[in-house]
CSV table of C-alpha atoms in Angstrom, one decimal:
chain,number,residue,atom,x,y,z
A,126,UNK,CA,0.0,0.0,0.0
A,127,UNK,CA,1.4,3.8,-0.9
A,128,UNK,CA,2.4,5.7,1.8
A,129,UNK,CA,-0.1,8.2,0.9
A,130,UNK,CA,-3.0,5.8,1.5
A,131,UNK,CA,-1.5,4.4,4.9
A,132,UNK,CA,-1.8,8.1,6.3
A,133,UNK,CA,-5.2,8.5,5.3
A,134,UNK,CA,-6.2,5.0,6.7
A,135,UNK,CA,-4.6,6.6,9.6
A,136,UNK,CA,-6.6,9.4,10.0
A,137,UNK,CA,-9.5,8.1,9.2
A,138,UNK,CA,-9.1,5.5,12.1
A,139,UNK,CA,-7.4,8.5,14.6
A,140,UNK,CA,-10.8,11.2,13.7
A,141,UNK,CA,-13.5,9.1,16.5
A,142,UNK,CA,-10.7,9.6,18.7
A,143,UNK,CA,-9.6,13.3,18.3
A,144,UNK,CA,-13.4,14.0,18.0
A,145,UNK,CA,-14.4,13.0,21.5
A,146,UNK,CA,-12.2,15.7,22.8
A,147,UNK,CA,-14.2,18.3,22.3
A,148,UNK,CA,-17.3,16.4,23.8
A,149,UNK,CA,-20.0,19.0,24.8
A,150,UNK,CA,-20.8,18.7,28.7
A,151,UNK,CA,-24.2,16.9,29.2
A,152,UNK,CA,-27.1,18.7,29.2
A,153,UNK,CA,-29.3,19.8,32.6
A,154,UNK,CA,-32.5,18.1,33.2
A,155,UNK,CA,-35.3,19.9,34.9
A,156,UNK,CA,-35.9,16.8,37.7
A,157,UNK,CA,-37.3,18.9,41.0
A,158,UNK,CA,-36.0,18.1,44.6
A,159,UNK,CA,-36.9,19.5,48.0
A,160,UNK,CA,-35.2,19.2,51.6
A,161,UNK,CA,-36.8,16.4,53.1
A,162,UNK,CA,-36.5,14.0,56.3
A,163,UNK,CA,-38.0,10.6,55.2
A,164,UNK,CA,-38.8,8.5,58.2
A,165,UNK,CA,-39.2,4.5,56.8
A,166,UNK,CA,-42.0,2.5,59.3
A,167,UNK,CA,-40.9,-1.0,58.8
A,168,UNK,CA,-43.1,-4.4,59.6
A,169,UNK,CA,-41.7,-6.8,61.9
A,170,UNK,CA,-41.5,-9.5,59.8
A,171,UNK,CA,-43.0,-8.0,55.8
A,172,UNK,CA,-45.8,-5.3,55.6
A,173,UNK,CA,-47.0,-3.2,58.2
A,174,UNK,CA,-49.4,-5.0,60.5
A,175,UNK,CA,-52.9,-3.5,59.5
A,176,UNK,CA,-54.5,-0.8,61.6
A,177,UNK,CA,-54.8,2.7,62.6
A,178,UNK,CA,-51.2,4.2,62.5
A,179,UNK,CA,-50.3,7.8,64.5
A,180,UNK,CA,-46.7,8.5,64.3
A,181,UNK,CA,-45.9,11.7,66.0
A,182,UNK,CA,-42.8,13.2,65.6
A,183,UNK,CA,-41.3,15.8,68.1
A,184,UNK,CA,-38.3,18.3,67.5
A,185,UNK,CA,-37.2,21.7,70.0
A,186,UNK,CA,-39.7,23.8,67.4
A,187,UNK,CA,-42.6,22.2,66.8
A,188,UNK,CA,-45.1,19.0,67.0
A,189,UNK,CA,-46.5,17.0,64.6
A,190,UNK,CA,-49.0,14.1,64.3
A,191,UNK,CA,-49.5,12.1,61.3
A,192,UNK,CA,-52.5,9.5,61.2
A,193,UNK,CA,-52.7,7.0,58.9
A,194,UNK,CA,-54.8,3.7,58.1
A,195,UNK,CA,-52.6,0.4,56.9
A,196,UNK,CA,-55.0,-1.7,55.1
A,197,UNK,CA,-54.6,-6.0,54.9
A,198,UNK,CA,-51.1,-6.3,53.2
A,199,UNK,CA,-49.2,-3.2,54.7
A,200,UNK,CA,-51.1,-0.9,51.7
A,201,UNK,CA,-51.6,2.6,53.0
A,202,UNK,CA,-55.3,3.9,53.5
A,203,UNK,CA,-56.9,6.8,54.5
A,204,UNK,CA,-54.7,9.5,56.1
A,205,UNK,CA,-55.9,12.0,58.3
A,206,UNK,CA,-55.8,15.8,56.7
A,207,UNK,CA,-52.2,16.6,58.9
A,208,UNK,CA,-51.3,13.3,57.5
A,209,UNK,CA,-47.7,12.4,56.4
A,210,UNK,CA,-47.0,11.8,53.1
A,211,UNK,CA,-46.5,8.3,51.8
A,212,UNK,CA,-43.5,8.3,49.4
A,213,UNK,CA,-42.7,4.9,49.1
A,214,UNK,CA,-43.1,1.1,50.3
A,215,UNK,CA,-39.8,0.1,51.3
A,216,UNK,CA,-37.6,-2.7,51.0
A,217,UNK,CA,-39.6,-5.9,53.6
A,218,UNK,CA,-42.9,-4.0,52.6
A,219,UNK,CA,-42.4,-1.2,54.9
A,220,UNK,CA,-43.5,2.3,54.4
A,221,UNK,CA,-41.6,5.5,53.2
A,222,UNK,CA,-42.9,9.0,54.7
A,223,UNK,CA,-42.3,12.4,53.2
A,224,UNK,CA,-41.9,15.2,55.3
A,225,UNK,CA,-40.0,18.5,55.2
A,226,UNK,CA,-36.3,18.7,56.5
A,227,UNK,CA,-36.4,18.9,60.3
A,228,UNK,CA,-32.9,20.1,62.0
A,229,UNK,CA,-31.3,19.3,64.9
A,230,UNK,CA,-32.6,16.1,67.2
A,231,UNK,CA,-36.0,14.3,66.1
A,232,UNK,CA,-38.2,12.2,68.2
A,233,UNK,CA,-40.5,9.6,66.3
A,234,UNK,CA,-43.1,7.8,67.9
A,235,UNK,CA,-45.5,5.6,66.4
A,236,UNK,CA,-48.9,3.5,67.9
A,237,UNK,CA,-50.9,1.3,66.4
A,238,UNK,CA,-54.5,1.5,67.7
A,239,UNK,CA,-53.6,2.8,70.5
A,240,UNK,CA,-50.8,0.8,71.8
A,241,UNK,CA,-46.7,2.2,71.2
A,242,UNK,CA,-45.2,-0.3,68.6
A,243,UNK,CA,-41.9,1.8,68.2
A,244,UNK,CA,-40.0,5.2,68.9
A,245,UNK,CA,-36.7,6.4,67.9
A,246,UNK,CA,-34.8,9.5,69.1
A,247,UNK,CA,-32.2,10.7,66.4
A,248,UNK,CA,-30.4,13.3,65.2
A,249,UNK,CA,-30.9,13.0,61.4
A,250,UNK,CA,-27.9,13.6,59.1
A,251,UNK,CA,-28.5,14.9,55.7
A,252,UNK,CA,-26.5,14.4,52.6
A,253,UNK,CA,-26.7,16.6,49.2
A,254,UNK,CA,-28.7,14.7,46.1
A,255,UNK,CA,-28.3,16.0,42.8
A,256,UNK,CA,-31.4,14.6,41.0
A,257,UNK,CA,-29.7,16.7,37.7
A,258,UNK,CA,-26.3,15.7,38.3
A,259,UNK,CA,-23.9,17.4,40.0
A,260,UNK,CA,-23.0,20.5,37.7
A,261,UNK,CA,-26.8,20.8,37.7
A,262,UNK,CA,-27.8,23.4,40.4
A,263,UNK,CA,-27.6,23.2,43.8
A,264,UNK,CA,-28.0,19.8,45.8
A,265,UNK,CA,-31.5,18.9,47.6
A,266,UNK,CA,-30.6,17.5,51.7
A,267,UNK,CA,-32.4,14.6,52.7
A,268,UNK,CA,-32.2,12.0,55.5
A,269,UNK,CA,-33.7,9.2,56.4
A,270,UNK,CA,-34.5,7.4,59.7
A,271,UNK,CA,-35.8,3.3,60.0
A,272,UNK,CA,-38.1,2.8,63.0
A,273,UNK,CA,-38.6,-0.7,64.0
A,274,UNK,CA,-42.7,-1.6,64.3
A,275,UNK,CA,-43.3,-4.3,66.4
């Protein structure tokens, strides 16, 4: 083969290569994120035993009471108008609740028709999420907290 034709072999073989150098960076999404504290309710052994949920969570500003009704199966019912919002089942068919970011230490209580069946006192500890990647705007804190339901 010429020399003339091994060159522009070459550079037809080198041109994917020099063209990735001047990628353009990715392009921003639009995906929405707020500060939140999610507090996961999980089963003792699978779903959430059915029945009429409160979980009441306590901080140095304020108070709050969530009701909430777990149907046969650990599925989420009817929830009171101050009621937390469901997010998620979780992982052993637990539930996920949404609530705004809470700072400093957090007390979560929960009964089931009446009776205590579980509590935790924590100090929650956020970390940045960049829904949009991290050269995306600024990152959304979150936290989450397991309580054990007997």
């Amino acid at each position: 083969m010429p020399p003339s034709v091994k060159l522009s072999a070459a550079l037809v073989l080198a041109l994917p290569l020099l063209a990735g150098c001047d990628e353009a960076p990715a392009a921003c999404t639009e995906i929405g994120c707020v500060d939140a504290l999610y507090i996961d309710l999980a089963g003792p052994d699978g779903p959430l035993p059915e029945g009429d949920y409160t979980v009441s969570l306590k901080t140095a500003e304020s108070d709050r009471t969530c009701p909430l009704t777990i149907k046969p199966g650990g599925i989420p019912g009817e929830q009171g108008p101050e009621a937390c919002q469901v997010a998620d089942v979780v992982s052993g068919g637990g539930l996920r609740l949404d609530l705004r970011r809470v700072d400093g230490q957090v007390a979560v209580h929960v009964t089931r028709d009446g009776d205590s069946v579980g509590s935790l006192s924590t100090r929650p500890v956020y970390l940045g999420q960049f829904p949009n990647g991290p050269d995306c705007g600024e990152a959304c804190q979150t936290a989450t907290v397991r309580v054990e339901v007997r």
